[in-house]
Structures are given as structure tokens and as C-alpha cells.
Amino acid sequence: MPSTRALKTRIRSVKSTKQITKAMQLVAASKMRKAQEAEEASAPYTRMANEILTHLASQGVTDDHPLYEKRAQVKSRLLIVIATDKGLAGAYDANGLKLYAKQLLSDDKEGVANQTLYIGRRANRFASRLKGTEVAAAYQDLPDDPAGGQLRAIVQMAIEKFESGAVDAVDVVFTEYHSTVRQEARMQRILPAGYEVVDVGENVREALFEPSKEEVLEAVTYRLIEAQVYHALLTARASEYIMRMMAMKNATDNATDLVDDLTLAMNKARQAAITQELAEISGGVEALND
């Protein structure tokens, strides 16, 4: 059995770790609420963007538009993979990267070439262990609200590769936030535009497009594609903070249980030491009496 001094050292160490995980849990909870609010605020706009893109694609006005061109066969694909920068978020990265690896294997079997744009250090680190994967770009330390130059650069690269014919499709791999107890790794196609079939509401079907559908199409297509990528980043960030909060809570609870176990072991060791000392004293007294 370890000595009481060693057990005291371990207890101090575990308590110190518990303070860190508790602080990280509180920070993640605070950021989670902000990320949830941002995701929920952008969700209606993104849903409407999907409906408008799908509706325009079904009206025939997109036939000559390069961003709506559905290739007869997908021979090459750009994957935008969203992961974390810091880890410590439970199975968040594992789930998303597992889906990404599954898609790579599927494309390899079907002879589809891949390019990947990585967002997050964990995705980039995972890519460094893969063979034969072409890295189109890598981004790290994106802000919680990724609107700005980096978002536009990501979208612009995807559009340029699709328009030039370098890739036949663009998909985003991310973790979608549903609730605090449910997050799901999924893949969503953003190019060709309007590819993802969604139910188009009556308000969109009966809407009047001024001055014409063609001019509206030209004006809004880029912004709606940008909105899809933006929402993927927001919902992924909300999922990340939720899973990090839960991981840190579990770590804190485990640290509490470990402290209790170590304290019990220390008390037993102390009691055993006291019993042994009393036995030695009793033995010494008897020896003197003899």
C-alpha cells in the first residue's frame, strides 16, 4: 500500500487537475450558449437559402449557370472538413474524421479523385497521417463567428475550383448541432448549388422575383452558398463546445471520485500505521516488564 505522503501528493495533484477541468467546463458552457444563439439565429436564413436554391434549380433558370451545373459523373471532389483546434472535446473529432475517412475510402474504390480543405488543427494533423491526399488549403484558429475574410476565402476557393472544372462537386463534412444531447457528423453538398433536395415552402414557390429570376439568381447564388458554409461552421462550433463541456464535466466527476478513493486509501494507510505503532509500543512495554 502506498505511504500516506505519496497518497497526499496524489490527492493534491488530482484536486489541481479537477480545478482545471472545472474551469474548462465553465468556459465551454459560456461559449456554448453564445454559439447556440449564433447557430439558432442563422438557421432560418440557411434553411431559406436551401429552399431558394432548390426552387431556382427546379425552374430551369439555372441551366446555363456554372454554379448549378450538375456533372454527369463526379470524377473529382473537394471536401471541406471542419474539426477542432484544441481537442479535449470527447468524440467530436473522431466522429467527423471517421465520416471523412469513410468517404475517402468510398471515393478511392470508385476512382474519384479528392482534394481537401481542412479547418482546424486536428483535421490537419489527421491529414498528415494519410497517404495520397491532396491538401487544397488549411485554416486554423478561426473565430467563433467566422464571418469575414477567411470565410470568403474558403467559399471563393470552392467556387473557383468548381467553375474551372478542377472538381465536379464540393461537400462539407461537419458535426451538426441538434440539441445539447444530440450532435451528428454529416456531409452536405454545397456545389453544384441547389443539389441538396429540400422541401420548398409555399411562400418560396409563390414568391415574385424582381426584376427577374435570372437577375435574382445571379445576385443571390454566391451569398446563399456562403450562408451554407457559414452555418456549417456555426453549428460545428456549437457542437464542439457542447461536447467539450460534457467531456470536462465527466473529467471533473471522475476526479472527484478519484479524490474520494484516494482519501479512503490514505485513511486506511494512516489507520494501519497507527495500529502498527500501537502494537510496537505494546510489544516494547511487555519486553520491559519481562
Short mmCIF file of C-alpha atoms in Angstrom, two decimals:
data_model
loop_
_atom_site.label_atom_id
_atom_site.label_comp_id
_atom_site.label_asym_id
_atom_site.label_seq_id
_atom_site.Cartn_x
_atom_site.Cartn_y
_atom_site.Cartn_z
CA MET A 1 0.00 0.00 0.00
CA PRO A 2 1.37 3.50 -0.86
CA SER A 3 2.50 5.67 2.01
CA THR A 4 0.30 8.44 3.35
CA ARG A 5 2.77 11.02 2.00
CA ALA A 6 2.51 9.58 -1.52
CA LEU A 7 -1.28 9.47 -1.28
CA LYS A 8 -1.41 13.09 -0.10
CA THR A 9 0.71 14.11 -3.11
CA ARG A 10 -1.61 12.27 -5.49
CA ILE A 11 -4.69 13.84 -3.89
CA ARG A 12 -3.21 17.35 -4.32
CA SER A 13 -2.38 16.54 -7.93
CA VAL A 14 -5.88 15.24 -8.70
CA LYS A 15 -7.51 18.23 -6.98
CA SER A 16 -5.37 20.56 -9.09
CA THR A 17 -6.44 18.73 -12.24
CA LYS A 18 -10.06 18.92 -11.09
CA GLN A 19 -9.82 22.69 -10.76
CA ILE A 20 -8.54 22.92 -14.34
CA THR A 21 -11.25 20.67 -15.80
CA LYS A 22 -13.93 22.52 -13.83
CA ALA A 23 -12.71 25.85 -15.19
CA MET A 24 -12.64 24.45 -18.73
CA GLN A 25 -16.18 23.13 -18.25
CA LEU A 26 -17.44 26.57 -17.21
CA VAL A 27 -15.66 28.29 -20.10
CA ALA A 28 -17.08 25.77 -22.58
CA ALA A 29 -20.57 26.24 -21.13
CA SER A 30 -20.32 30.01 -21.55
CA LYS A 31 -19.07 29.74 -25.12
CA MET A 32 -21.65 27.05 -25.86
CA ARG A 33 -24.52 29.41 -25.08
CA LYS A 34 -23.14 32.07 -27.42
CA ALA A 35 -22.50 29.50 -30.15
CA GLN A 36 -26.05 28.13 -29.77
CA GLU A 37 -27.52 31.61 -30.10
CA ALA A 38 -25.46 32.29 -33.24
CA GLU A 39 -26.41 28.93 -34.76
CA GLU A 40 -30.09 29.36 -33.99
CA ALA A 41 -30.06 32.90 -35.40
CA SER A 42 -28.51 31.76 -38.70
CA ALA A 43 -30.56 28.56 -39.10
CA PRO A 44 -33.73 30.18 -40.58
CA TYR A 45 -31.65 32.11 -43.11
CA THR A 46 -29.79 28.95 -44.11
CA ARG A 47 -32.99 26.94 -44.45
CA MET A 48 -34.44 29.66 -46.66
CA ALA A 49 -31.22 29.69 -48.68
CA ASN A 50 -31.56 25.95 -49.30
CA GLU A 51 -35.19 26.39 -50.33
CA ILE A 52 -34.44 29.25 -52.72
CA LEU A 53 -31.50 27.43 -54.33
CA THR A 54 -33.57 24.27 -54.74
CA HIS A 55 -36.54 26.21 -56.13
CA LEU A 56 -34.42 28.12 -58.65
CA ALA A 57 -32.69 24.90 -59.70
CA SER A 58 -36.10 23.34 -60.41
CA GLN A 59 -37.32 26.27 -62.53
CA GLY A 60 -34.91 25.82 -65.42
CA VAL A 61 -33.36 29.27 -64.96
CA THR A 62 -30.15 27.69 -63.70
CA ASP A 63 -29.44 25.58 -66.79
CA ASP A 64 -26.73 27.92 -68.08
CA HIS A 65 -25.38 29.00 -64.71
CA PRO A 66 -21.95 27.46 -63.98
CA LEU A 67 -22.58 27.03 -60.24
CA TYR A 68 -25.68 24.89 -60.87
CA GLU A 69 -24.07 22.62 -63.44
CA LYS A 70 -24.58 19.05 -62.33
CA ARG A 71 -21.83 16.96 -63.91
CA ALA A 72 -22.79 13.65 -65.50
CA GLN A 73 -20.18 11.90 -63.37
CA VAL A 74 -18.29 13.06 -60.31
CA LYS A 75 -14.65 12.34 -61.13
CA SER A 76 -13.15 14.69 -58.57
CA ARG A 77 -14.38 16.16 -55.30
CA LEU A 78 -13.40 18.93 -52.89
CA LEU A 79 -14.08 18.07 -49.26
CA ILE A 80 -14.20 20.84 -46.67
CA VAL A 81 -13.52 19.16 -43.32
CA ILE A 82 -14.32 21.03 -40.09
CA ALA A 83 -12.61 19.87 -36.87
CA THR A 84 -11.29 21.43 -33.66
CA ASP A 85 -8.08 23.31 -32.95
CA LYS A 86 -7.64 22.22 -29.32
CA GLY A 87 -9.23 18.80 -28.86
CA LEU A 88 -10.48 17.76 -25.39
CA ALA A 89 -13.99 17.52 -26.84
CA GLY A 90 -14.80 13.86 -26.39
CA ALA A 91 -15.65 12.03 -29.61
CA TYR A 92 -16.25 15.24 -31.60
CA ASP A 93 -13.23 14.96 -33.87
CA ALA A 94 -13.32 11.16 -34.01
CA ASN A 95 -16.88 11.12 -35.38
CA GLY A 96 -16.28 13.75 -38.04
CA LEU A 97 -12.92 12.40 -39.18
CA LYS A 98 -14.32 8.85 -39.27
CA LEU A 99 -17.02 10.04 -41.70
CA TYR A 100 -14.35 11.82 -43.75
CA ALA A 101 -12.12 8.72 -43.88
CA LYS A 102 -15.13 6.61 -44.90
CA GLN A 103 -15.79 8.98 -47.80
CA LEU A 104 -12.15 8.83 -48.87
CA LEU A 105 -12.28 5.02 -48.97
CA SER A 106 -15.53 5.11 -50.94
CA ASP A 107 -14.11 7.56 -53.46
CA ASP A 108 -10.93 5.53 -53.79
CA LYS A 109 -12.96 2.43 -54.69
CA GLU A 110 -14.98 4.38 -57.25
CA GLY A 111 -11.95 6.10 -58.77
CA VAL A 112 -12.94 9.60 -57.60
CA ALA A 113 -10.01 11.97 -57.00
CA ASN A 114 -10.06 14.03 -53.80
CA GLN A 115 -8.87 17.41 -52.69
CA THR A 116 -9.40 18.52 -49.09
CA LEU A 117 -9.66 21.89 -47.41
CA TYR A 118 -9.01 21.43 -43.69
CA ILE A 119 -10.39 23.70 -40.97
CA GLY A 120 -8.87 23.06 -37.53
CA ARG A 121 -5.52 21.69 -36.33
CA ARG A 122 -6.97 18.25 -35.58
CA ALA A 123 -8.09 17.83 -39.18
CA ASN A 124 -4.70 18.96 -40.45
CA ARG A 125 -2.92 16.59 -38.08
CA PHE A 126 -5.14 13.73 -39.23
CA ALA A 127 -4.34 14.56 -42.85
CA SER A 128 -0.61 14.37 -42.19
CA ARG A 129 -1.03 10.64 -41.49
CA LEU A 130 -2.89 9.96 -44.73
CA LYS A 131 -1.18 8.94 -47.95
CA GLY A 132 -2.12 10.26 -51.35
CA THR A 133 -4.41 13.03 -50.06
CA GLU A 134 -4.14 16.36 -51.86
CA VAL A 135 -4.41 19.32 -49.48
CA ALA A 136 -6.06 22.31 -51.15
CA ALA A 137 -5.73 24.58 -48.08
CA ALA A 138 -5.67 24.51 -44.28
CA TYR A 139 -7.11 27.02 -41.83
CA GLN A 140 -6.57 27.24 -38.08
CA ASP A 141 -7.86 29.36 -35.21
CA LEU A 142 -10.98 30.61 -36.94
CA PRO A 143 -13.05 32.88 -34.64
CA ASP A 144 -16.31 31.67 -33.14
CA ASP A 145 -18.10 33.98 -35.57
CA PRO A 146 -16.22 33.14 -38.79
CA ALA A 147 -17.78 35.81 -40.99
CA GLY A 148 -15.08 37.81 -42.74
CA GLY A 149 -12.08 37.37 -44.98
CA GLN A 150 -11.38 33.75 -44.05
CA LEU A 151 -14.96 32.66 -44.75
CA ARG A 152 -14.94 34.43 -48.12
CA ALA A 153 -11.58 32.86 -48.97
CA ILE A 154 -12.94 29.37 -48.25
CA VAL A 155 -16.07 29.93 -50.33
CA GLN A 156 -14.16 31.60 -53.15
CA MET A 157 -11.72 28.70 -53.41
CA ALA A 158 -14.58 26.20 -53.57
CA ILE A 159 -16.37 28.20 -56.28
CA GLU A 160 -13.23 28.73 -58.36
CA LYS A 161 -12.35 25.03 -58.29
CA PHE A 162 -15.89 24.08 -59.29
CA GLU A 163 -16.22 26.67 -62.05
CA SER A 164 -12.82 25.79 -63.53
CA GLY A 165 -13.69 22.09 -63.64
CA ALA A 166 -10.92 21.15 -61.20
CA VAL A 167 -13.61 19.43 -59.11
CA ASP A 168 -17.09 18.19 -60.01
CA ALA A 169 -18.60 18.56 -56.53
CA VAL A 170 -17.92 20.29 -53.21
CA ASP A 171 -19.03 18.73 -49.91
CA VAL A 172 -18.70 19.93 -46.33
CA VAL A 173 -18.02 17.41 -43.52
CA PHE A 174 -19.08 18.81 -40.16
CA THR A 175 -20.85 18.00 -36.91
CA GLU A 176 -24.41 19.28 -36.89
CA TYR A 177 -25.96 20.58 -33.69
CA HIS A 178 -29.46 19.28 -32.95
CA SER A 179 -29.67 19.70 -29.18
CA THR A 180 -27.49 19.57 -26.09
CA VAL A 181 -27.76 15.77 -26.09
CA ARG A 182 -27.57 15.11 -29.83
CA GLN A 183 -24.89 16.08 -32.32
CA GLU A 184 -24.42 14.29 -35.62
CA ALA A 185 -21.46 14.10 -38.01
CA ARG A 186 -22.75 14.58 -41.54
CA MET A 187 -21.77 15.59 -45.05
CA GLN A 188 -23.62 18.26 -47.03
CA ARG A 189 -23.17 19.14 -50.71
CA ILE A 190 -22.91 22.86 -51.49
CA LEU A 191 -21.82 22.68 -55.15
CA PRO A 192 -23.44 22.27 -57.55
CA ALA A 193 -25.83 24.76 -55.95
CA GLY A 194 -29.32 23.55 -55.19
CA TYR A 195 -28.16 19.94 -55.20
CA GLU A 196 -29.47 19.07 -51.75
CA VAL A 197 -33.17 18.40 -52.19
CA VAL A 198 -35.26 20.08 -49.52
CA ASP A 199 -38.99 20.73 -49.17
CA VAL A 200 -39.71 24.12 -50.72
CA GLY A 201 -42.27 26.09 -48.78
CA GLU A 202 -45.34 27.62 -50.41
CA ASN A 203 -44.06 31.14 -49.68
CA VAL A 204 -40.98 30.44 -51.83
CA ARG A 205 -42.90 28.67 -54.62
CA GLU A 206 -45.33 31.56 -54.95
CA ALA A 207 -42.80 34.35 -54.47
CA LEU A 208 -42.33 37.00 -57.16
CA PHE A 209 -38.73 37.51 -58.24
CA GLU A 210 -37.97 41.09 -59.25
CA PRO A 211 -36.73 42.21 -61.71
CA SER A 212 -36.43 38.58 -62.93
CA LYS A 213 -35.48 35.14 -61.69
CA GLU A 214 -32.29 35.26 -63.78
CA GLU A 215 -31.09 38.52 -62.22
CA VAL A 216 -32.06 37.39 -58.72
CA LEU A 217 -30.22 34.13 -59.37
CA GLU A 218 -27.04 35.95 -60.30
CA ALA A 219 -27.27 38.25 -57.29
CA VAL A 220 -28.02 35.76 -54.53
CA THR A 221 -26.36 32.48 -55.52
CA TYR A 222 -22.92 33.35 -54.11
CA ARG A 223 -24.38 34.73 -50.88
CA LEU A 224 -26.60 31.70 -50.35
CA ILE A 225 -23.67 29.30 -50.86
CA GLU A 226 -21.67 31.41 -48.42
CA ALA A 227 -24.56 31.15 -45.94
CA GLN A 228 -24.47 27.35 -46.14
CA VAL A 229 -20.74 27.24 -45.32
CA TYR A 230 -21.18 29.85 -42.60
CA HIS A 231 -23.95 27.85 -40.94
CA ALA A 232 -21.87 24.65 -41.13
CA LEU A 233 -19.08 26.45 -39.25
CA LEU A 234 -21.50 27.81 -36.64
CA THR A 235 -23.31 24.53 -35.97
CA ALA A 236 -19.97 22.71 -35.82
CA ARG A 237 -18.69 25.20 -33.25
CA ALA A 238 -21.83 24.84 -31.14
CA SER A 239 -21.44 21.05 -31.21
CA GLU A 240 -17.76 21.38 -30.28
CA TYR A 241 -18.45 23.44 -27.17
CA ILE A 242 -21.29 21.15 -26.06
CA MET A 243 -19.10 18.06 -26.36
CA ARG A 244 -16.15 19.79 -24.68
CA MET A 245 -18.38 20.87 -21.79
CA MET A 246 -19.62 17.30 -21.35
CA ALA A 247 -16.09 15.86 -21.61
CA MET A 248 -14.80 18.28 -18.96
CA LYS A 249 -17.80 17.57 -16.72
CA ASN A 250 -17.06 13.84 -16.93
CA ALA A 251 -13.39 14.51 -16.19
CA THR A 252 -14.35 16.64 -13.17
CA ASP A 253 -16.70 13.96 -11.86
CA ASN A 254 -14.02 11.30 -12.32
CA ALA A 255 -11.53 13.47 -10.46
CA THR A 256 -14.00 13.83 -7.57
CA ASP A 257 -14.44 10.06 -7.40
CA LEU A 258 -10.68 9.52 -7.54
CA VAL A 259 -10.10 12.00 -4.71
CA ASP A 260 -12.66 10.14 -2.60
CA ASP A 261 -10.97 6.80 -3.33
CA LEU A 262 -7.51 8.18 -2.59
CA THR A 263 -8.74 9.80 0.64
CA LEU A 264 -10.21 6.48 1.75
CA ALA A 265 -6.94 4.71 0.92
CA MET A 266 -4.97 7.37 2.82
CA ASN A 267 -7.19 6.98 5.89
CA LYS A 268 -6.72 3.21 5.76
CA ALA A 269 -2.96 3.62 5.42
CA ARG A 270 -2.92 6.07 8.34
CA GLN A 271 -5.01 3.71 10.47
CA ALA A 272 -2.72 0.81 9.60
CA ALA A 273 0.33 2.90 10.55
CA ILE A 274 -1.22 3.89 13.88
CA THR A 275 -2.18 0.26 14.62
CA GLN A 276 1.34 -0.85 13.87
CA GLU A 277 2.82 1.84 16.13
CA LEU A 278 0.50 0.83 18.98
CA ALA A 279 1.48 -2.80 18.52
CA GLU A 280 5.17 -1.88 18.64
CA ILE A 281 4.64 0.21 21.81
CA SER A 282 2.72 -2.63 23.44
CA GLY A 283 5.43 -5.06 22.50
CA GLY A 284 8.07 -2.77 23.96
CA VAL A 285 6.20 -2.36 27.22
CA GLU A 286 5.82 -6.12 27.59
CA ALA A 287 9.51 -6.57 26.91
CA LEU A 288 10.40 -4.09 29.65
CA ASN A 289 8.05 -5.80 32.13
CA ASP A 290 9.76 -9.13 31.43
#
